[in-house]
Each structure stands twice: as C-alpha cells, then as structure tokens.
C-alpha cells in the first residue's frame, strides 16, 4: 500500500507533507507525492522546482520512507486527479493540507479539499499548518 500526499509549495502543503512522511513511516508504506500542474497552464505556481523536490526526497529518505514524486500535468479538476491517482497507486490514505476559509467562502467558492473528502473512497487525513 501507499500513502498519497497532494502537495503544493505552501504552508498547508508543507504540513501535509510532514504528516504524510510520519504516516508512511508509521504504516511502513511508501510515499507518493503528487505535485501536478493543470495541463496547458502557461505558468504554474504549484509545481515544486528541482531543488524543492530534492529537499522533499531528502526529508522522506532521512525518515526512512521510500518516496516517489509525480509532477505530470493533468487535465480537469485537481480533486478528481488526486482521487484518480489514489486509485492508481492503491493508496491506503490520502493526506491533504487545509487552509483557513470563512463560512461564506466555503459556501460560494467550493474547495478541492472538500471534494477530495467527499469523493475519496479511502481515508483522508486533512491537516492545517
């Protein structure tokens, strides 16, 4: 089995990564880091650069966790991509970071995290920084 973490370069993403490394170590499972841009986007701020990816790999390896980083572009909704990859890698748990949002913001804007929580057919560990 595998622990899947949806990672972007933010405080929320760092919290999710740290929790995922801990969870993968506790479960003795490998870790898949999903850091994927939307296909066709001319610029993507969510994609971690080479140095950032190397730092993630070093952190996981230092914790004794085997890690794979996936950065292939995806079409469509980010939440759908996370759920699809979770199925593909047979993830035992999905780890996501949550940001603080007002109740009105949640009502009108929706949330990728909310869709992952509702659509995933496996446990989701949601963490805040």
mmCIF file of C-alpha atoms in Angstrom:
data_model
loop_
_atom_site.group_PDB
_atom_site.id
_atom_site.type_symbol
_atom_site.label_atom_id
_atom_site.label_comp_id
_atom_site.label_asym_id
_atom_site.label_seq_id
_atom_site.Cartn_x
_atom_site.Cartn_y
_atom_site.Cartn_z
ATOM 1 C CA UNK A 1 0.000 0.000 0.000
ATOM 2 C CA UNK A 2 0.926 3.641 -0.337
ATOM 3 C CA UNK A 3 0.403 6.979 1.373
ATOM 4 C CA UNK A 4 -0.531 9.689 -1.142
ATOM 5 C CA UNK A 5 0.034 13.361 -0.375
ATOM 6 C CA UNK A 6 -1.320 16.188 -2.510
ATOM 7 C CA UNK A 7 1.500 18.725 -2.297
ATOM 8 C CA UNK A 8 1.838 22.366 -3.272
ATOM 9 C CA UNK A 9 4.561 24.768 -2.111
ATOM 10 C CA UNK A 10 2.644 26.472 0.710
ATOM 11 C CA UNK A 11 2.497 26.205 4.485
ATOM 12 C CA UNK A 12 -0.501 23.886 4.031
ATOM 13 C CA UNK A 13 1.433 21.732 1.577
ATOM 14 C CA UNK A 14 4.416 21.528 3.927
ATOM 15 C CA UNK A 15 2.141 20.482 6.799
ATOM 16 C CA UNK A 16 0.559 17.810 4.592
ATOM 17 C CA UNK A 17 3.974 16.534 3.508
ATOM 18 C CA UNK A 18 5.240 16.312 7.102
ATOM 19 C CA UNK A 19 2.098 14.441 8.178
ATOM 20 C CA UNK A 20 2.379 12.123 5.171
ATOM 21 C CA UNK A 21 6.011 11.258 5.933
ATOM 22 C CA UNK A 22 5.038 10.476 9.520
ATOM 23 C CA UNK A 23 2.043 8.393 8.379
ATOM 24 C CA UNK A 24 4.087 6.475 5.795
ATOM 25 C CA UNK A 25 6.735 5.719 8.421
ATOM 26 C CA UNK A 26 4.130 4.595 10.931
ATOM 27 C CA UNK A 27 2.467 2.324 8.363
ATOM 28 C CA UNK A 28 5.767 1.158 6.806
ATOM 29 C CA UNK A 29 4.451 2.191 3.394
ATOM 30 C CA UNK A 30 5.955 4.115 0.525
ATOM 31 C CA UNK A 31 5.009 7.737 -0.063
ATOM 32 C CA UNK A 32 3.775 9.194 -3.347
ATOM 33 C CA UNK A 33 3.948 12.981 -3.579
ATOM 34 C CA UNK A 34 1.501 14.370 -6.133
ATOM 35 C CA UNK A 35 2.594 17.842 -7.251
ATOM 36 C CA UNK A 36 0.817 18.285 -10.547
ATOM 37 C CA UNK A 37 0.077 21.335 -12.688
ATOM 38 C CA UNK A 38 -3.046 21.765 -14.781
ATOM 39 C CA UNK A 39 -2.367 20.731 -18.376
ATOM 40 C CA UNK A 40 -1.902 23.685 -20.713
ATOM 41 C CA UNK A 41 -1.274 26.227 -17.966
ATOM 42 C CA UNK A 42 1.411 28.617 -19.259
ATOM 43 C CA UNK A 43 2.766 29.137 -15.736
ATOM 44 C CA UNK A 44 2.060 27.056 -12.653
ATOM 45 C CA UNK A 45 2.952 28.230 -9.169
ATOM 46 C CA UNK A 46 2.002 24.865 -7.680
ATOM 47 C CA UNK A 47 4.868 22.955 -9.267
ATOM 48 C CA UNK A 48 7.853 22.497 -6.991
ATOM 49 C CA UNK A 49 11.200 23.189 -8.625
ATOM 50 C CA UNK A 50 14.053 20.722 -8.789
ATOM 51 C CA UNK A 51 15.679 21.981 -5.573
ATOM 52 C CA UNK A 52 12.374 21.815 -3.672
ATOM 53 C CA UNK A 53 11.725 18.269 -4.905
ATOM 54 C CA UNK A 54 15.214 17.221 -3.843
ATOM 55 C CA UNK A 55 14.558 18.657 -0.370
ATOM 56 C CA UNK A 56 11.294 16.679 -0.115
ATOM 57 C CA UNK A 57 13.048 13.483 -1.170
ATOM 58 C CA UNK A 58 15.829 14.077 1.355
ATOM 59 C CA UNK A 59 13.334 14.690 4.181
ATOM 60 C CA UNK A 60 11.436 11.487 3.409
ATOM 61 C CA UNK A 61 14.595 9.436 2.960
ATOM 62 C CA UNK A 62 16.007 10.736 6.260
ATOM 63 C CA UNK A 63 12.818 9.476 7.923
ATOM 64 C CA UNK A 64 13.331 6.047 6.352
ATOM 65 C CA UNK A 65 10.451 6.441 3.881
ATOM 66 C CA UNK A 66 10.634 5.416 0.230
ATOM 67 C CA UNK A 67 9.294 8.305 -1.856
ATOM 68 C CA UNK A 68 8.121 8.885 -5.421
ATOM 69 C CA UNK A 69 7.331 12.368 -6.747
ATOM 70 C CA UNK A 70 4.781 12.724 -9.554
ATOM 71 C CA UNK A 71 4.629 16.002 -11.447
ATOM 72 C CA UNK A 72 2.842 15.038 -14.674
ATOM 73 C CA UNK A 73 0.338 17.622 -15.893
ATOM 74 C CA UNK A 74 -3.337 16.748 -15.571
ATOM 75 C CA UNK A 75 -6.463 17.845 -17.379
ATOM 76 C CA UNK A 76 -9.579 18.779 -15.476
ATOM 77 C CA UNK A 77 -10.194 19.164 -11.777
ATOM 78 C CA UNK A 78 -7.396 18.832 -9.215
ATOM 79 C CA UNK A 79 -9.626 16.937 -6.781
ATOM 80 C CA UNK A 80 -10.502 14.405 -9.484
ATOM 81 C CA UNK A 81 -6.791 13.955 -10.238
ATOM 82 C CA UNK A 82 -5.972 13.284 -6.569
ATOM 83 C CA UNK A 83 -8.743 10.670 -6.306
ATOM 84 C CA UNK A 84 -7.672 9.106 -9.640
ATOM 85 C CA UNK A 85 -4.038 8.800 -8.557
ATOM 86 C CA UNK A 86 -5.110 7.406 -5.175
ATOM 87 C CA UNK A 87 -6.931 4.626 -7.034
ATOM 88 C CA UNK A 88 -3.977 4.103 -9.378
ATOM 89 C CA UNK A 89 -1.399 3.683 -6.585
ATOM 90 C CA UNK A 90 -3.838 1.874 -4.251
ATOM 91 C CA UNK A 91 -3.344 4.479 -1.539
ATOM 92 C CA UNK A 92 -4.242 3.430 1.977
ATOM 93 C CA UNK A 93 -4.721 7.102 2.895
ATOM 94 C CA UNK A 94 -4.721 10.482 1.155
ATOM 95 C CA UNK A 95 -3.080 13.383 3.007
ATOM 96 C CA UNK A 96 -4.115 16.955 2.184
ATOM 97 C CA UNK A 97 -3.428 20.381 3.650
ATOM 98 C CA UNK A 98 -6.273 22.701 4.588
ATOM 99 C CA UNK A 99 -6.249 26.475 4.618
ATOM 100 C CA UNK A 100 -8.488 28.636 6.740
ATOM 101 C CA UNK A 101 -11.592 29.848 4.923
ATOM 102 C CA UNK A 102 -14.616 31.743 6.101
ATOM 103 C CA UNK A 103 -18.019 30.003 6.066
ATOM 104 C CA UNK A 104 -19.140 32.310 3.249
ATOM 105 C CA UNK A 105 -16.002 31.481 1.251
ATOM 106 C CA UNK A 106 -16.722 27.792 1.654
ATOM 107 C CA UNK A 107 -20.297 28.261 0.517
ATOM 108 C CA UNK A 108 -19.586 30.246 -2.645
ATOM 109 C CA UNK A 109 -16.179 29.096 -3.791
ATOM 110 C CA UNK A 110 -16.172 25.364 -3.146
ATOM 111 C CA UNK A 111 -12.954 23.626 -2.304
ATOM 112 C CA UNK A 112 -10.715 20.992 -3.854
ATOM 113 C CA UNK A 113 -10.100 19.664 -0.348
ATOM 114 C CA UNK A 114 -13.836 19.396 0.274
ATOM 115 C CA UNK A 115 -14.329 17.485 -2.988
ATOM 116 C CA UNK A 116 -11.487 15.101 -2.092
ATOM 117 C CA UNK A 117 -13.044 14.497 1.321
ATOM 118 C CA UNK A 118 -16.440 13.769 -0.252
ATOM 119 C CA UNK A 119 -15.311 11.807 -3.333
ATOM 120 C CA UNK A 120 -12.485 9.644 -1.995
ATOM 121 C CA UNK A 121 -13.328 6.029 -1.250
ATOM 122 C CA UNK A 122 -10.500 5.751 1.276
ATOM 123 C CA UNK A 123 -9.460 7.612 4.429
ATOM 124 C CA UNK A 124 -8.349 11.226 4.046
ATOM 125 C CA UNK A 125 -6.066 12.854 6.597
ATOM 126 C CA UNK A 126 -6.595 16.628 6.474
ATOM 127 C CA UNK A 127 -4.050 18.810 8.292
ATOM 128 C CA UNK A 128 -3.566 22.520 8.908
ATOM 129 C CA UNK A 129 -0.214 24.290 9.249
#
